[in-house]
PDB file of C-alpha atoms in Angstrom:
ATOM      1  CA  UNK H   1       0.000   0.000   0.000  1.00 92.00           C
ATOM      2  CA  UNK H   2       1.823   3.121  -1.188  1.00 93.00           C
ATOM      3  CA  UNK H   3       1.685   6.143   1.120  1.00 95.00           C
ATOM      4  CA  UNK H   4       3.803   8.612  -0.799  1.00 94.00           C
ATOM      5  CA  UNK H   5       7.143   9.557  -2.332  1.00 95.00           C
ATOM      6  CA  UNK H   6       9.904  11.412  -0.497  1.00 94.00           C
ATOM      7  CA  UNK H   7      13.241  12.718  -1.766  1.00 91.00           C
ATOM      8  CA  UNK H   8      16.408  13.023   0.337  1.00 85.00           C
ATOM      9  CA  UNK H   9      19.661  14.287  -1.131  1.00 77.00           C
ATOM     10  CA  UNK H  10      18.399  13.552  -4.643  1.00 84.00           C
ATOM     11  CA  UNK H  11      17.360   9.974  -3.817  1.00 85.00           C
ATOM     12  CA  UNK H  12      13.681   9.098  -4.073  1.00 92.00           C
ATOM     13  CA  UNK H  13      12.014   6.798  -1.549  1.00 93.00           C
ATOM     14  CA  UNK H  14       8.598   5.185  -1.579  1.00 94.00           C
ATOM     15  CA  UNK H  15       6.919   5.121   1.815  1.00 95.00           C
ATOM     16  CA  UNK H  16       4.526   2.192   1.732  1.00 95.00           C
ATOM     17  CA  UNK H  17       2.981  -0.459   3.937  1.00 94.00           C
ATOM     18  CA  UNK H  18       3.424  -4.171   3.586  1.00 89.00           C
ATOM     19  CA  UNK H  19       1.237  -6.302   5.788  1.00 85.00           C
ATOM     20  CA  UNK H  20      -0.003  -3.138   7.500  1.00 85.00           C
ATOM     21  CA  UNK H  21       3.535  -2.081   8.545  1.00 91.00           C
ATOM     22  CA  UNK H  22       5.115   1.074   7.088  1.00 94.00           C
ATOM     23  CA  UNK H  23       8.433   0.589   5.274  1.00 93.00           C
ATOM     24  CA  UNK H  24      10.892   2.463   3.066  1.00 91.00           C
ATOM     25  CA  UNK H  25      11.842   1.463  -0.465  1.00 92.00           C
ATOM     26  CA  UNK H  26      14.482   3.178  -2.599  1.00 88.00           C
ATOM     27  CA  UNK H  27      12.747   3.892  -5.894  1.00 92.00           C
ATOM     28  CA  UNK H  28      15.873   3.209  -7.966  1.00 90.00           C
ATOM     29  CA  UNK H  29      16.007  -0.309  -6.502  1.00 89.00           C
ATOM     30  CA  UNK H  30      12.463  -1.232  -7.468  1.00 92.00           C
ATOM     31  CA  UNK H  31      12.807  -3.696 -10.330  1.00 92.00           C
ATOM     32  CA  UNK H  32       9.182  -4.069 -11.358  1.00 91.00           C
ATOM     33  CA  UNK H  33       5.709  -2.954 -10.400  1.00 89.00           C
ATOM     34  CA  UNK H  34       2.320  -4.469 -10.921  1.00 89.00           C
ATOM     35  CA  UNK H  35      -0.902  -2.487 -10.981  1.00 89.00           C
ATOM     36  CA  UNK H  36      -3.631  -4.253  -9.034  1.00 89.00           C
ATOM     37  CA  UNK H  37      -7.384  -3.880  -9.365  1.00 93.00           C
ATOM     38  CA  UNK H  38      -7.775  -3.509  -5.588  1.00 90.00           C
ATOM     39  CA  UNK H  39      -7.402  -0.064  -4.059  1.00 90.00           C
ATOM     40  CA  UNK H  40      -4.440   0.805  -1.852  1.00 88.00           C
ATOM     41  CA  UNK H  41      -5.187   1.293   1.831  1.00 88.00           C
ATOM     42  CA  UNK H  42      -3.858   4.532   3.257  1.00 90.00           C
ATOM     43  CA  UNK H  43      -4.687   5.335   6.878  1.00 91.00           C
ATOM     44  CA  UNK H  44      -6.857   8.487   7.034  1.00 91.00           C
ATOM     45  CA  UNK H  45      -4.717   9.923   9.858  1.00 93.00           C
ATOM     46  CA  UNK H  46      -1.394   9.200   8.142  1.00 94.00           C
ATOM     47  CA  UNK H  47       1.248  11.888   8.752  1.00 95.00           C
ATOM     48  CA  UNK H  48       3.617  11.198   5.842  1.00 94.00           C
ATOM     49  CA  UNK H  49       6.429  13.537   7.021  1.00 94.00           C
ATOM     50  CA  UNK H  50       6.358  12.023  10.525  1.00 93.00           C
ATOM     51  CA  UNK H  51       6.263   8.471   9.140  1.00 94.00           C
ATOM     52  CA  UNK H  52       9.178   9.247   6.801  1.00 92.00           C
ATOM     53  CA  UNK H  53      11.210  10.756   9.639  1.00 89.00           C
ATOM     54  CA  UNK H  54      10.622   7.761  11.909  1.00 89.00           C
ATOM     55  CA  UNK H  55      11.461   5.217   9.207  1.00 90.00           C
ATOM     56  CA  UNK H  56      14.544   7.140   8.072  1.00 84.00           C
ATOM     57  CA  UNK H  57      15.834   7.569  11.631  1.00 78.00           C
ATOM     58  CA  UNK H  58      15.262   3.875  12.387  1.00 79.00           C
ATOM     59  CA  UNK H  59      17.117   2.859   9.228  1.00 78.00           C
ATOM     60  CA  UNK H  60      20.044   5.216   9.755  1.00 69.00           C
ATOM     61  CA  UNK H  61      20.403   4.202  13.404  1.00 68.00           C
ATOM     62  CA  UNK H  62      20.945   0.564  12.355  1.00 71.00           C
ATOM     63  CA  UNK H  63      24.245   1.253  10.603  1.00 71.00           C
ATOM     64  CA  UNK H  64      25.198   4.543  12.169  1.00 82.00           C
ATOM     65  CA  UNK H  65      28.608   5.247  13.622  1.00 91.00           C
ATOM     66  CA  UNK H  66      28.917   7.398  16.739  1.00 93.00           C
ATOM     67  CA  UNK H  67      31.885   9.743  16.830  1.00 96.00           C
ATOM     68  CA  UNK H  68      33.428  11.718  19.676  1.00 97.00           C
ATOM     69  CA  UNK H  69      35.398  14.699  18.398  1.00 97.00           C
ATOM     70  CA  UNK H  70      37.655  17.394  19.830  1.00 96.00           C
ATOM     71  CA  UNK H  71      36.773  20.562  17.957  1.00 96.00           C
ATOM     72  CA  UNK H  72      38.471  23.929  17.834  1.00 92.00           C
ATOM     73  CA  UNK H  73      36.151  26.355  19.601  1.00 92.00           C
ATOM     74  CA  UNK H  74      35.958  28.641  16.573  1.00 93.00           C
ATOM     75  CA  UNK H  75      35.021  25.670  14.362  1.00 94.00           C
ATOM     76  CA  UNK H  76      32.082  24.223  16.307  1.00 95.00           C
ATOM     77  CA  UNK H  77      29.453  26.092  14.285  1.00 96.00           C
ATOM     78  CA  UNK H  78      31.193  25.124  11.032  1.00 95.00           C
ATOM     79  CA  UNK H  79      31.142  21.461  12.087  1.00 96.00           C
ATOM     80  CA  UNK H  80      27.445  21.659  12.924  1.00 95.00           C
ATOM     81  CA  UNK H  81      26.646  23.327   9.574  1.00 94.00           C
ATOM     82  CA  UNK H  82      28.730  20.871   7.555  1.00 94.00           C
ATOM     83  CA  UNK H  83      27.233  17.838   9.271  1.00 93.00           C
ATOM     84  CA  UNK H  84      23.637  19.095   9.138  1.00 90.00           C
ATOM     85  CA  UNK H  85      21.833  16.641   6.886  1.00 83.00           C
ATOM     86  CA  UNK H  86      24.778  14.230   7.072  1.00 87.00           C
ATOM     87  CA  UNK H  87      24.377  13.150  10.677  1.00 88.00           C
ATOM     88  CA  UNK H  88      21.838  10.989  12.437  1.00 82.00           C
ATOM     89  CA  UNK H  89      20.052  12.940  15.153  1.00 81.00           C
ATOM     90  CA  UNK H  90      21.409  15.881  17.084  1.00 87.00           C
ATOM     91  CA  UNK H  91      24.977  16.663  18.019  1.00 93.00           C
ATOM     92  CA  UNK H  92      25.881  16.973  21.698  1.00 95.00           C
ATOM     93  CA  UNK H  93      28.366  19.755  22.416  1.00 96.00           C
ATOM     94  CA  UNK H  94      30.142  19.848  25.792  1.00 95.00           C
ATOM     95  CA  UNK H  95      33.039  21.669  27.396  1.00 93.00           C
ATOM     96  CA  UNK H  96      35.743  19.257  28.556  1.00 87.00           C
ATOM     97  CA  UNK H  97      39.252  19.952  29.804  1.00 80.00           C
ATOM     98  CA  UNK H  98      39.136  23.535  28.577  1.00 78.00           C
ATOM     99  CA  UNK H  99      38.117  22.467  25.070  1.00 82.00           C
ATOM    100  CA  UNK H 100      35.019  21.522  23.130  1.00 96.00           C
ATOM    101  CA  UNK H 101      33.943  17.922  22.566  1.00 97.00           C
ATOM    102  CA  UNK H 102      31.186  17.095  20.109  1.00 97.00           C
ATOM    103  CA  UNK H 103      29.424  13.751  19.957  1.00 96.00           C
ATOM    104  CA  UNK H 104      27.373  12.879  16.913  1.00 95.00           C
ATOM    105  CA  UNK H 105      26.443   9.974  14.680  1.00 92.00           C
ATOM    106  CA  UNK H 106      26.818   9.496  10.940  1.00 92.00           C
ATOM    107  CA  UNK H 107      24.802   7.077   8.809  1.00 86.00           C
ATOM    108  CA  UNK H 108      28.041   5.369   7.715  1.00 86.00           C
ATOM    109  CA  UNK H 109      31.742   5.256   8.415  1.00 89.00           C
ATOM    110  CA  UNK H 110      32.502   6.388   4.864  1.00 89.00           C
ATOM    111  CA  UNK H 111      30.414   9.533   5.254  1.00 91.00           C
ATOM    112  CA  UNK H 112      31.984  10.223   8.653  1.00 94.00           C
ATOM    113  CA  UNK H 113      35.524   9.849   7.270  1.00 95.00           C
ATOM    114  CA  UNK H 114      34.903  12.004   4.209  1.00 94.00           C
ATOM    115  CA  UNK H 115      33.119  14.734   6.157  1.00 94.00           C
ATOM    116  CA  UNK H 116      35.622  14.939   8.999  1.00 95.00           C
ATOM    117  CA  UNK H 117      38.662  14.815   6.725  1.00 94.00           C
ATOM    118  CA  UNK H 118      37.292  17.870   4.938  1.00 93.00           C
ATOM    119  CA  UNK H 119      37.444  19.830   8.195  1.00 94.00           C
ATOM    120  CA  UNK H 120      41.215  19.238   8.419  1.00 92.00           C
ATOM    121  CA  UNK H 121      42.851  20.230  11.718  1.00 92.00           C
ATOM    122  CA  UNK H 122      39.701  21.899  13.082  1.00 94.00           C
ATOM    123  CA  UNK H 123      38.444  18.467  14.198  1.00 96.00           C
ATOM    124  CA  UNK H 124      40.226  15.553  15.865  1.00 96.00           C
ATOM    125  CA  UNK H 125      38.515  12.180  16.052  1.00 97.00           C
ATOM    126  CA  UNK H 126      38.795  10.866  19.609  1.00 97.00           C
ATOM    127  CA  UNK H 127      36.536   7.819  19.206  1.00 96.00           C
ATOM    128  CA  UNK H 128      35.983   5.326  17.773  1.00 96.00           C
ATOM    129  CA  UNK H 129      39.571   4.194  17.178  1.00 96.00           C
ATOM    130  CA  UNK H 130      38.644   2.674  13.806  1.00 95.00           C
ATOM    131  CA  UNK H 131      37.327   6.000  12.493  1.00 96.00           C
ATOM    132  CA  UNK H 132      40.397   7.809  13.854  1.00 96.00           C
ATOM    133  CA  UNK H 133      42.655   5.335  12.000  1.00 96.00           C
ATOM    134  CA  UNK H 134      40.642   5.710   8.775  1.00 95.00           C
ATOM    135  CA  UNK H 135      40.826   9.524   8.888  1.00 96.00           C
ATOM    136  CA  UNK H 136      44.582   9.320   9.542  1.00 96.00           C
ATOM    137  CA  UNK H 137      45.113   6.916   6.639  1.00 95.00           C
ATOM    138  CA  UNK H 138      43.086   9.135   4.300  1.00 94.00           C
ATOM    139  CA  UNK H 139      45.033  12.222   5.442  1.00 94.00           C
ATOM    140  CA  UNK H 140      48.306  10.419   4.676  1.00 94.00           C
ATOM    141  CA  UNK H 141      47.012   9.602   1.198  1.00 93.00           C
ATOM    142  CA  UNK H 142      46.189  13.259   0.594  1.00 92.00           C
ATOM    143  CA  UNK H 143      49.662  14.332   1.772  1.00 92.00           C
ATOM    144  CA  UNK H 144      51.301  11.756  -0.509  1.00 92.00           C
ATOM    145  CA  UNK H 145      49.212  12.942  -3.435  1.00 91.00           C
ATOM    146  CA  UNK H 146      50.205  16.585  -2.963  1.00 90.00           C
ATOM    147  CA  UNK H 147      53.875  15.857  -2.220  1.00 91.00           C
ATOM    148  CA  UNK H 148      54.109  13.853  -5.420  1.00 80.00           C
ATOM    149  CA  UNK H 149      52.431  16.528  -7.506  1.00 63.00           C
ATOM    150  CA  UNK H 150      54.530  19.527  -6.408  1.00 54.00           C
TER     151      UNK H 150
END
């Protein structure tokens, strides 16, 4: 039972129910459709934006990666702007040891690495260790690329 279409970052999703339970389907992954003679059932009190938000948040939370970052005080707002739309949920900003620590979650490790690497020395990954190692390895690749090209 289709409820509606939603677009996020240029990707279209079908919000629909199967067996009475709302689900998300990426439109570009739908291989075939069949038109039925029976009408679709759409709850009269359906709040499509709220349903989309709940389904999206549930999906992103499954594979999300939580990061704890030390952020230069003057770069906190930049970090929040850059990660808006790229993070799962809200960021938690706290003062610790005279500095600023930000905790947030990304939908994937790849998105976390790419986003944080773009902020250069304004952000240091404290946790998780795997993300810290991936950002370091990517930074070394960038340095090697530019050293070789100059």
